[in-house]
Short mmCIF file of C-alpha atoms in Angstrom, two decimals:
data_model
loop_
_atom_site.label_atom_id
_atom_site.label_comp_id
_atom_site.label_asym_id
_atom_site.label_seq_id
_atom_site.Cartn_x
_atom_site.Cartn_y
_atom_site.Cartn_z
CA MET A 77 93.98 -7.54 -72.66
CA LYS A 78 96.80 -8.67 -74.65
CA TRP A 79 99.37 -6.67 -72.74
CA SER A 80 97.70 -8.36 -69.55
CA LYS A 81 98.84 -11.82 -71.12
CA LEU A 82 102.36 -10.78 -71.84
CA ALA A 83 102.92 -9.39 -68.43
CA THR A 84 101.56 -12.54 -66.92
CA SER A 85 104.15 -14.63 -68.73
CA PHE A 86 106.80 -12.44 -68.50
CA CYS A 87 106.71 -12.30 -64.52
CA LEU A 88 106.29 -16.40 -64.75
CA ILE A 89 109.53 -16.34 -66.46
CA THR A 90 111.14 -14.04 -64.29
CA MET A 91 109.97 -15.86 -61.09
CA CYS A 92 111.57 -19.22 -62.47
CA VAL A 93 115.35 -17.67 -63.94
CA LEU A 94 115.81 -15.77 -60.59
CA PRO A 95 117.37 -17.24 -57.49
CA ILE A 96 114.84 -17.39 -54.48
CA GLN A 97 115.90 -14.95 -52.09
CA SER A 98 115.77 -15.09 -48.17
CA VAL A 99 114.27 -12.40 -46.12
CA SER A 100 115.64 -11.61 -42.46
CA ALA A 101 113.12 -10.90 -39.99
CA GLU A 102 114.78 -7.66 -39.83
CA SER A 103 114.62 -6.96 -43.26
CA LYS A 104 111.06 -7.99 -42.99
CA ASP A 105 110.13 -5.92 -39.83
CA SER A 106 111.95 -2.96 -42.28
CA GLN A 107 109.78 -3.43 -45.08
CA ALA A 108 106.62 -3.21 -42.77
CA GLU A 109 107.71 0.05 -41.26
CA SER A 110 108.45 1.16 -44.79
CA SER A 111 105.08 0.09 -46.26
CA HIS A 112 103.11 1.83 -43.02
CA GLU A 113 104.67 4.66 -43.32
CA LYS A 114 103.49 4.75 -47.23
CA ARG A 115 99.89 3.84 -46.14
CA THR A 116 99.80 6.84 -43.58
CA LEU A 117 101.48 9.34 -45.97
CA THR A 118 98.30 8.31 -48.46
CA LEU A 119 95.93 8.62 -45.94
CA SER A 120 97.03 12.00 -44.63
CA LYS A 121 96.85 13.34 -48.14
CA LYS A 122 93.50 12.36 -48.48
CA GLU A 123 90.52 15.11 -47.62
CA ILE A 124 87.35 14.72 -46.01
CA PRO A 125 84.75 15.55 -49.06
CA ALA A 126 83.07 18.99 -48.18
CA ALA A 127 79.41 18.57 -47.08
CA PRO A 128 77.24 19.38 -50.23
CA PRO A 129 75.92 22.96 -49.88
CA ARG A 130 72.65 23.19 -47.84
CA PHE A 131 69.61 24.09 -50.22
CA VAL A 132 68.04 27.40 -49.99
CA TYR A 133 65.39 29.04 -51.53
CA ASP A 134 65.34 32.01 -53.74
CA SER A 135 62.63 34.19 -53.81
CA GLY A 136 64.29 36.25 -56.41
CA TYR A 137 64.03 39.52 -54.17
CA THR A 138 67.16 41.28 -52.70
CA PHE A 139 67.05 43.30 -49.85
CA LYS A 140 70.01 44.21 -47.46
CA TYR A 141 69.72 43.72 -43.79
CA PRO A 142 69.75 47.67 -42.24
CA ASP A 143 72.51 48.86 -40.07
CA ALA A 144 69.39 48.63 -37.07
CA ILE A 145 65.47 47.46 -37.69
CA ARG A 146 63.48 50.21 -36.97
CA GLY A 147 60.16 49.35 -37.90
CA VAL A 148 56.88 50.31 -38.04
CA TYR A 149 53.84 47.51 -37.95
CA VAL A 150 51.33 47.21 -41.07
CA THR A 151 47.60 45.42 -41.07
CA GLY A 152 47.05 43.72 -44.11
CA HIS A 153 44.02 46.53 -44.99
CA SER A 154 46.27 49.37 -45.00
CA ALA A 155 49.23 46.96 -46.68
CA GLY A 156 46.74 46.36 -49.38
CA GLY A 157 44.64 49.57 -49.55
CA GLU A 158 45.86 53.73 -49.96
CA ARG A 159 47.83 53.88 -46.36
CA ILE A 160 50.45 51.72 -47.84
CA ASN A 161 51.38 54.84 -50.16
CA LYS A 162 51.33 57.23 -46.82
CA LEU A 163 53.27 54.51 -45.39
CA THR A 164 55.86 53.36 -47.63
CA ASN A 165 56.52 57.48 -47.90
CA LEU A 166 56.82 57.61 -44.02
CA VAL A 167 59.69 54.78 -43.83
CA ASP A 168 61.07 56.54 -47.11
CA SER A 169 61.55 59.92 -45.85
CA THR A 170 63.12 58.86 -42.60
CA ASP A 171 65.56 56.93 -40.82
CA LEU A 172 62.69 54.29 -40.57
CA ASN A 173 63.54 51.11 -42.78
CA ALA A 174 61.14 48.32 -42.57
CA MET A 175 57.94 46.95 -42.33
CA VAL A 176 55.98 44.26 -40.33
CA ILE A 177 53.04 43.14 -42.55
CA ASP A 178 50.18 40.82 -41.29
CA ILE A 179 49.96 37.89 -43.42
CA LYS A 180 48.28 35.63 -40.99
CA ASP A 181 45.93 37.88 -38.81
CA ASP A 182 44.47 37.83 -35.48
CA ASN A 183 41.35 36.02 -36.62
CA GLY A 184 43.30 33.37 -38.65
CA ASN A 185 42.91 34.59 -42.23
CA LEU A 186 45.29 34.94 -44.20
CA THR A 187 45.45 38.47 -45.59
CA TYR A 188 46.02 37.82 -49.60
CA GLU A 189 44.06 35.02 -51.27
CA PRO A 190 46.80 32.10 -52.29
CA GLU A 191 46.49 30.03 -55.38
CA ALA A 192 43.32 27.62 -55.63
CA SER A 193 45.39 24.55 -54.99
CA SER A 194 46.85 26.03 -52.11
CA SER A 195 45.97 24.23 -48.82
CA TYR A 196 44.88 27.58 -47.41
CA ALA A 197 42.81 28.98 -49.92
CA ASP A 198 39.28 28.50 -47.44
CA ILE A 199 41.22 31.18 -45.49
CA GLY A 200 42.24 33.64 -47.86
CA GLN A 201 41.27 37.32 -47.82
CA PRO A 202 41.62 39.85 -50.57
CA TYR A 203 43.17 42.49 -48.66
CA ILE A 204 46.38 42.51 -50.06
CA LYS A 205 45.11 42.14 -53.68
CA ASP A 206 48.97 41.68 -55.29
CA PRO A 207 51.44 40.84 -52.83
CA LYS A 208 54.15 40.72 -55.48
CA SER A 209 53.63 44.18 -56.40
CA LEU A 210 53.67 44.93 -52.96
CA LEU A 211 57.14 43.39 -52.37
CA ASP A 212 58.19 44.79 -55.47
CA LYS A 213 57.64 48.30 -53.96
CA LEU A 214 59.25 47.13 -50.93
CA GLU A 215 62.32 45.80 -52.83
CA GLU A 216 62.42 48.94 -54.70
CA LYS A 217 62.63 51.27 -51.53
CA GLN A 218 64.82 48.86 -49.79
CA ILE A 219 62.25 48.39 -47.11
CA TYR A 220 62.92 45.60 -45.54
CA PRO A 221 59.75 43.28 -45.17
CA ILE A 222 58.94 41.05 -42.44
CA ALA A 223 55.68 38.80 -42.24
CA ARG A 224 53.43 39.04 -39.20
CA VAL A 225 51.91 35.46 -38.31
CA VAL A 226 49.78 34.61 -35.61
CA VAL A 227 49.84 31.70 -34.42
CA PHE A 228 48.06 30.26 -31.59
CA LYS A 229 45.12 32.73 -31.46
CA ASP A 230 43.02 31.77 -34.53
CA THR A 231 39.37 31.76 -34.34
CA VAL A 232 38.78 30.32 -38.09
CA LEU A 233 40.75 27.49 -37.07
CA ALA A 234 39.01 26.88 -33.99
CA ASN A 235 35.77 26.87 -35.72
CA LYS A 236 36.94 24.85 -38.41
CA LYS A 237 38.85 22.05 -36.29
CA PRO A 238 37.17 21.89 -32.87
CA GLU A 239 39.75 19.31 -32.08
CA LEU A 240 42.46 21.54 -32.10
CA SER A 241 41.17 23.77 -29.32
CA TYR A 242 39.49 24.05 -26.39
CA LYS A 243 35.65 22.95 -25.36
CA ASP A 244 34.12 24.39 -22.70
CA GLY A 245 30.69 22.41 -22.30
CA GLY A 246 31.35 20.90 -26.02
CA GLN A 247 31.16 24.29 -27.43
CA VAL A 248 34.68 26.19 -28.53
CA TRP A 249 35.87 28.06 -25.45
CA LYS A 250 35.99 32.05 -26.14
CA ASN A 251 37.76 34.23 -24.19
CA GLY A 252 36.25 37.37 -22.85
CA ARG A 253 36.89 39.45 -26.25
CA GLY A 254 35.04 36.49 -28.13
CA GLU A 255 38.41 34.81 -29.59
CA SER A 256 39.60 31.54 -29.70
CA PHE A 257 42.63 30.09 -29.64
CA VAL A 258 44.27 26.31 -30.64
CA ASN A 259 46.29 24.12 -28.97
CA PRO A 260 49.85 24.31 -28.82
CA PHE A 261 50.40 20.88 -27.74
CA LEU A 262 49.66 20.05 -31.05
CA LYS A 263 51.67 19.06 -33.76
CA GLU A 264 49.31 19.22 -36.60
CA VAL A 265 48.64 23.18 -35.24
CA TRP A 266 52.94 23.85 -35.70
CA ASP A 267 52.61 22.46 -39.14
CA TYR A 268 49.51 24.39 -39.80
CA ASN A 269 51.48 27.67 -39.13
CA VAL A 270 54.96 26.82 -40.01
CA GLY A 271 52.94 26.20 -43.69
CA ILE A 272 52.01 29.53 -43.64
CA ALA A 273 55.47 30.77 -42.74
CA ILE A 274 57.04 29.10 -45.12
CA GLU A 275 54.66 30.34 -48.08
CA ALA A 276 55.53 33.91 -46.57
CA ALA A 277 59.12 33.04 -46.84
CA LYS A 278 58.67 32.06 -50.38
CA MET A 279 57.05 35.41 -51.59
CA GLY A 280 60.03 37.31 -50.65
CA PHE A 281 59.75 38.33 -47.22
CA GLN A 282 62.93 38.07 -45.19
CA GLU A 283 61.90 37.52 -41.76
CA ILE A 284 59.04 35.70 -40.34
CA GLN A 285 57.84 37.31 -37.00
CA PHE A 286 55.59 34.77 -34.71
CA ASP A 287 53.06 36.38 -32.63
CA TYR A 288 51.03 35.14 -30.13
CA VAL A 289 53.25 31.94 -29.51
CA ARG A 290 51.45 31.00 -26.22
CA PHE A 291 48.35 30.21 -24.38
CA PRO A 292 45.44 32.05 -23.78
CA GLU A 293 46.10 34.65 -20.60
CA GLY A 294 45.30 33.15 -17.57
CA PHE A 295 45.15 29.54 -18.61
CA GLU A 296 46.78 28.71 -15.35
CA LYS A 297 42.67 29.36 -13.80
CA ARG A 298 40.99 26.85 -16.68
CA ASP A 299 43.88 24.27 -17.24
CA LYS A 300 41.70 21.48 -15.58
CA GLU A 301 38.26 22.98 -16.37
CA LEU A 302 38.54 22.75 -20.09
CA GLU A 303 38.53 19.95 -22.33
CA TYR A 304 41.56 19.41 -24.93
CA SER A 305 44.45 17.16 -26.23
CA THR A 306 47.87 17.26 -24.63
CA GLY A 307 49.09 15.05 -27.55
CA GLU A 308 52.23 13.85 -27.13
CA TYR A 309 52.87 15.82 -23.94
CA THR A 310 50.60 13.56 -22.19
CA ASP A 311 52.59 11.77 -20.25
CA LYS A 312 55.40 13.94 -20.12
CA GLU A 313 56.29 13.82 -15.93
CA LYS A 314 55.84 17.36 -15.62
CA ASP A 315 53.23 19.82 -14.23
CA ASN A 316 51.00 21.61 -16.21
CA VAL A 317 53.25 25.12 -16.03
CA GLN A 318 56.21 23.00 -17.16
CA LYS A 319 53.69 21.38 -19.94
CA ARG A 320 53.05 24.74 -21.93
CA VAL A 321 56.46 26.18 -21.74
CA GLN A 322 57.67 22.92 -23.19
CA ALA A 323 55.33 22.91 -26.24
CA VAL A 324 55.82 26.79 -26.73
CA THR A 325 59.18 26.48 -26.59
CA ASP A 326 59.33 23.19 -28.85
CA PHE A 327 57.21 24.99 -31.03
CA VAL A 328 59.60 27.61 -31.83
CA ALA A 329 62.53 25.61 -32.42
CA TYR A 330 60.65 22.99 -34.42
CA ALA A 331 59.95 26.57 -36.75
CA GLU A 332 63.51 27.67 -36.87
CA GLU A 333 64.68 24.10 -38.07
CA LYS A 334 61.76 23.88 -41.01
CA LEU A 335 62.81 27.65 -42.30
CA LYS A 336 66.53 27.23 -42.61
CA PRO A 337 66.09 26.14 -45.98
CA TYR A 338 64.08 29.51 -46.87
CA GLY A 339 67.12 31.90 -45.36
CA VAL A 340 64.93 33.87 -43.56
CA LYS A 341 65.27 35.03 -40.18
CA VAL A 342 62.80 34.05 -36.83
CA SER A 343 61.80 36.47 -34.61
CA VAL A 344 58.92 36.14 -31.86
CA ASP A 345 56.93 38.81 -30.25
CA ILE A 346 56.87 37.87 -26.29
CA PHE A 347 55.10 39.75 -23.19
CA GLY A 348 57.52 42.53 -21.82
CA TYR A 349 56.49 41.00 -18.54
CA THR A 350 58.03 37.76 -19.03
CA ALA A 351 60.93 38.62 -18.87
CA THR A 352 60.90 39.53 -14.98
CA LEU A 353 60.00 36.02 -14.26
CA PRO A 354 61.17 32.43 -14.66
CA GLU A 355 58.19 32.10 -16.73
CA ALA A 356 54.78 33.19 -17.10
CA PRO A 357 52.83 30.24 -15.64
CA GLY A 358 49.74 30.39 -17.67
CA ILE A 359 50.60 31.15 -21.09
CA GLY A 360 53.65 29.22 -21.18
CA GLN A 361 56.49 31.79 -22.02
CA ASN A 362 59.67 31.47 -21.11
CA PHE A 363 61.90 34.74 -22.51
CA SER A 364 65.09 32.69 -21.85
CA LYS A 365 64.12 29.37 -23.99
CA ILE A 366 62.39 31.26 -26.44
CA SER A 367 65.37 33.34 -27.09
CA GLU A 368 67.92 30.41 -27.47
CA HIS A 369 66.14 29.66 -30.61
CA VAL A 370 65.44 32.56 -32.67
CA ASP A 371 67.12 35.34 -34.40
CA VAL A 372 65.48 38.09 -32.67
CA ILE A 373 63.43 38.54 -29.74
CA SER A 374 60.77 41.43 -29.78
CA SER A 375 59.26 42.19 -26.39
CA MET A 376 56.31 43.97 -26.59
CA ILE A 377 57.16 46.93 -23.76
CA TYR A 378 54.40 49.50 -24.22
CA PRO A 379 54.62 51.64 -20.64
CA SER A 380 50.49 51.76 -20.79
CA HIS A 381 51.07 47.84 -20.40
CA TRP A 382 52.79 47.85 -17.19
CA THR A 383 51.65 47.89 -13.31
CA PRO A 384 54.15 49.76 -11.32
CA TYR A 385 56.88 46.39 -11.28
CA PHE A 386 60.01 48.78 -11.30
CA GLY A 387 59.08 50.92 -9.00
CA ILE A 388 57.07 53.53 -11.56
CA ALA A 389 53.97 54.01 -9.95
CA LYS A 390 52.20 55.44 -13.38
CA PRO A 391 54.32 54.20 -16.32
CA ASP A 392 52.27 55.86 -19.25
CA LEU A 393 53.42 59.04 -17.89
CA GLN A 394 57.36 57.99 -17.87
CA PRO A 395 57.94 56.60 -21.14
CA TYR A 396 62.25 57.13 -20.74
CA GLU A 397 62.01 55.43 -17.08
CA LEU A 398 60.10 52.60 -17.78
CA VAL A 399 62.00 51.66 -20.98
CA THR A 400 65.37 52.18 -19.20
CA GLU A 401 64.38 49.68 -16.54
CA TYR A 402 63.14 47.17 -18.65
CA ALA A 403 66.16 47.59 -21.42
CA LYS A 404 68.79 47.04 -18.10
CA LEU A 405 66.46 43.42 -16.92
CA GLU A 406 66.55 42.21 -20.26
CA ASN A 407 70.23 42.53 -21.09
CA LYS A 408 70.75 40.94 -18.17
CA LYS A 409 68.97 38.42 -19.51
CA LEU A 410 70.24 37.93 -22.74
CA ALA A 411 73.58 37.74 -21.10
CA GLU A 412 73.18 34.83 -19.80
CA LEU A 413 72.88 33.31 -23.11
CA GLU A 414 75.46 31.58 -25.09
CA ASP A 415 74.28 33.02 -28.45
CA PRO A 416 72.08 35.65 -27.71
CA PRO A 417 69.65 37.19 -30.15
CA ILE A 418 68.57 40.78 -31.50
CA SER A 419 66.73 42.60 -29.18
CA ARG A 420 64.01 44.20 -30.99
CA PRO A 421 61.17 45.80 -28.60
CA TRP A 422 57.86 47.08 -29.81
CA LEU A 423 57.35 50.60 -28.35
CA GLN A 424 54.46 52.73 -27.92
CA ASP A 425 53.08 55.04 -30.69
CA PHE A 426 49.41 55.17 -29.36
CA THR A 427 47.81 57.49 -26.61
CA ALA A 428 46.45 54.92 -23.76
CA SER A 429 43.41 56.97 -23.10
CA TRP A 430 41.53 54.06 -21.40
CA LEU A 431 43.79 53.97 -18.56
CA GLY A 432 42.01 56.91 -17.17
CA SER A 433 42.72 60.33 -16.42
CA GLY A 434 46.07 60.78 -14.39
CA ASN A 435 47.00 57.74 -15.77
CA TYR A 436 47.98 58.64 -19.11
CA LYS A 437 49.59 61.14 -21.47
CA THR A 438 48.87 61.94 -25.42
CA TYR A 439 51.94 60.18 -26.96
CA GLY A 440 53.46 61.94 -29.36
CA LYS A 441 56.54 63.27 -30.65
CA ALA A 442 58.50 63.38 -27.47
CA GLU A 443 57.07 60.41 -26.06
CA ILE A 444 58.49 58.23 -28.85
CA GLU A 445 61.98 59.89 -28.73
CA ALA A 446 62.11 58.84 -25.08
CA GLN A 447 61.49 55.45 -25.92
CA ILE A 448 63.90 55.37 -28.68
CA LYS A 449 66.33 57.00 -26.39
CA ALA A 450 65.92 54.91 -23.58
CA LEU A 451 66.67 51.78 -25.63
CA ASN A 452 69.48 53.42 -27.53
CA ASP A 453 71.08 54.46 -23.91
CA GLN A 454 71.09 50.68 -22.96
CA GLY A 455 72.59 49.63 -25.96
CA ILE A 456 69.69 48.79 -27.82
CA ASN A 457 69.50 49.93 -31.50
CA GLU A 458 66.65 48.15 -33.13
CA PHE A 459 62.92 48.64 -32.27
CA LEU A 460 59.30 48.52 -33.72
CA LEU A 461 56.58 50.75 -33.44
CA TRP A 462 53.24 49.62 -32.72
CA ASP A 463 49.93 51.55 -33.50
CA ALA A 464 46.53 49.39 -34.42
CA GLY A 465 45.23 51.84 -36.79
CA ASN A 466 49.01 52.82 -38.57
CA SER A 467 48.64 56.15 -37.83
CA TYR A 468 52.26 56.95 -36.83
CA THR A 469 53.45 60.26 -35.62
CA GLU A 470 54.93 62.68 -37.76
CA GLY A 471 58.02 64.40 -37.37
CA VAL A 472 60.08 61.66 -35.25
CA ASP A 473 63.52 61.47 -34.84
CA TYR A 474 64.03 58.19 -34.90
CA THR A 475 67.63 58.25 -34.06
CA PRO A 476 67.72 60.78 -31.25
#
């Protein structure tokens, strides 16, 4: 304070003593230009502060993404029972390196029991009694863990909250297998499933695989008969097909955004035939639009599930040819995208005897290797094997 007063006094005295100099217009311009240069120089040295690093949840587990995912499907019962030892030994002793484990199953139950305070406590089942112990074992063996979350096929939630489902004559609608679905038009259903996915990410799963991301099969035949809400899609100037496509695509984009802080990859299972169409009209799946919002797209291309679409009369009998033709088609579709996801199709490790004599063959080592080789020959190096009972063929070369 004292120094300030002294400086002010000195300034006033100096101004009184020194003669006032006139400043020409030219010198004013020169001073202004010099001042501008100094200001410009000063501004150019300033740097825009870097954005603060985005929060990423740390589960405490460390998994390295393999050279290419080669995985198997594991039910909650298998993951929590004796079979898990056989499955981990299979993966550990071969070129397999990943497991897709049910966390929310086809009925709508969690396959483990969350804490009592969890909003999902009432749908927990004790199939996987100790999820942490399971993940510890997978980390130790570096088996890449993928959490399967079944989304819109959910009999449990449909019966608990019929307003989130479809009604037929005042009752919750069921398909021919007695299964009920919840409504993809409703954001409450989105949040319910994304919340479960977040819990799986916190547990330590490195990827969330959403399955049944669709309306019920054949919905185009009953969309005007069943009672249900179209939520925020009610007033959209689109036909019912486009509304369904928009709702399914929007869910995937929403889930992807909500899961970003947890550092997990997002994948979606999709019907193989969806890639052959601009979009599947009843179920609301558009291969290209969904692919724009995921890290991995997993088409279910089991040879037994195809008609003679590719000109193969009995696809189950020709696994190499069927998978080759599909892979060619998918490659073209993905090449059209600016940032395509990883392709990781589901392959068949089961025998489709229901097709009837002459239409199927027993699937073993040769048939599984044929499917894998067909993918590899088309530049696709990742795959998943499906067998509902988790009894996988032994002695297979997974990198033929």
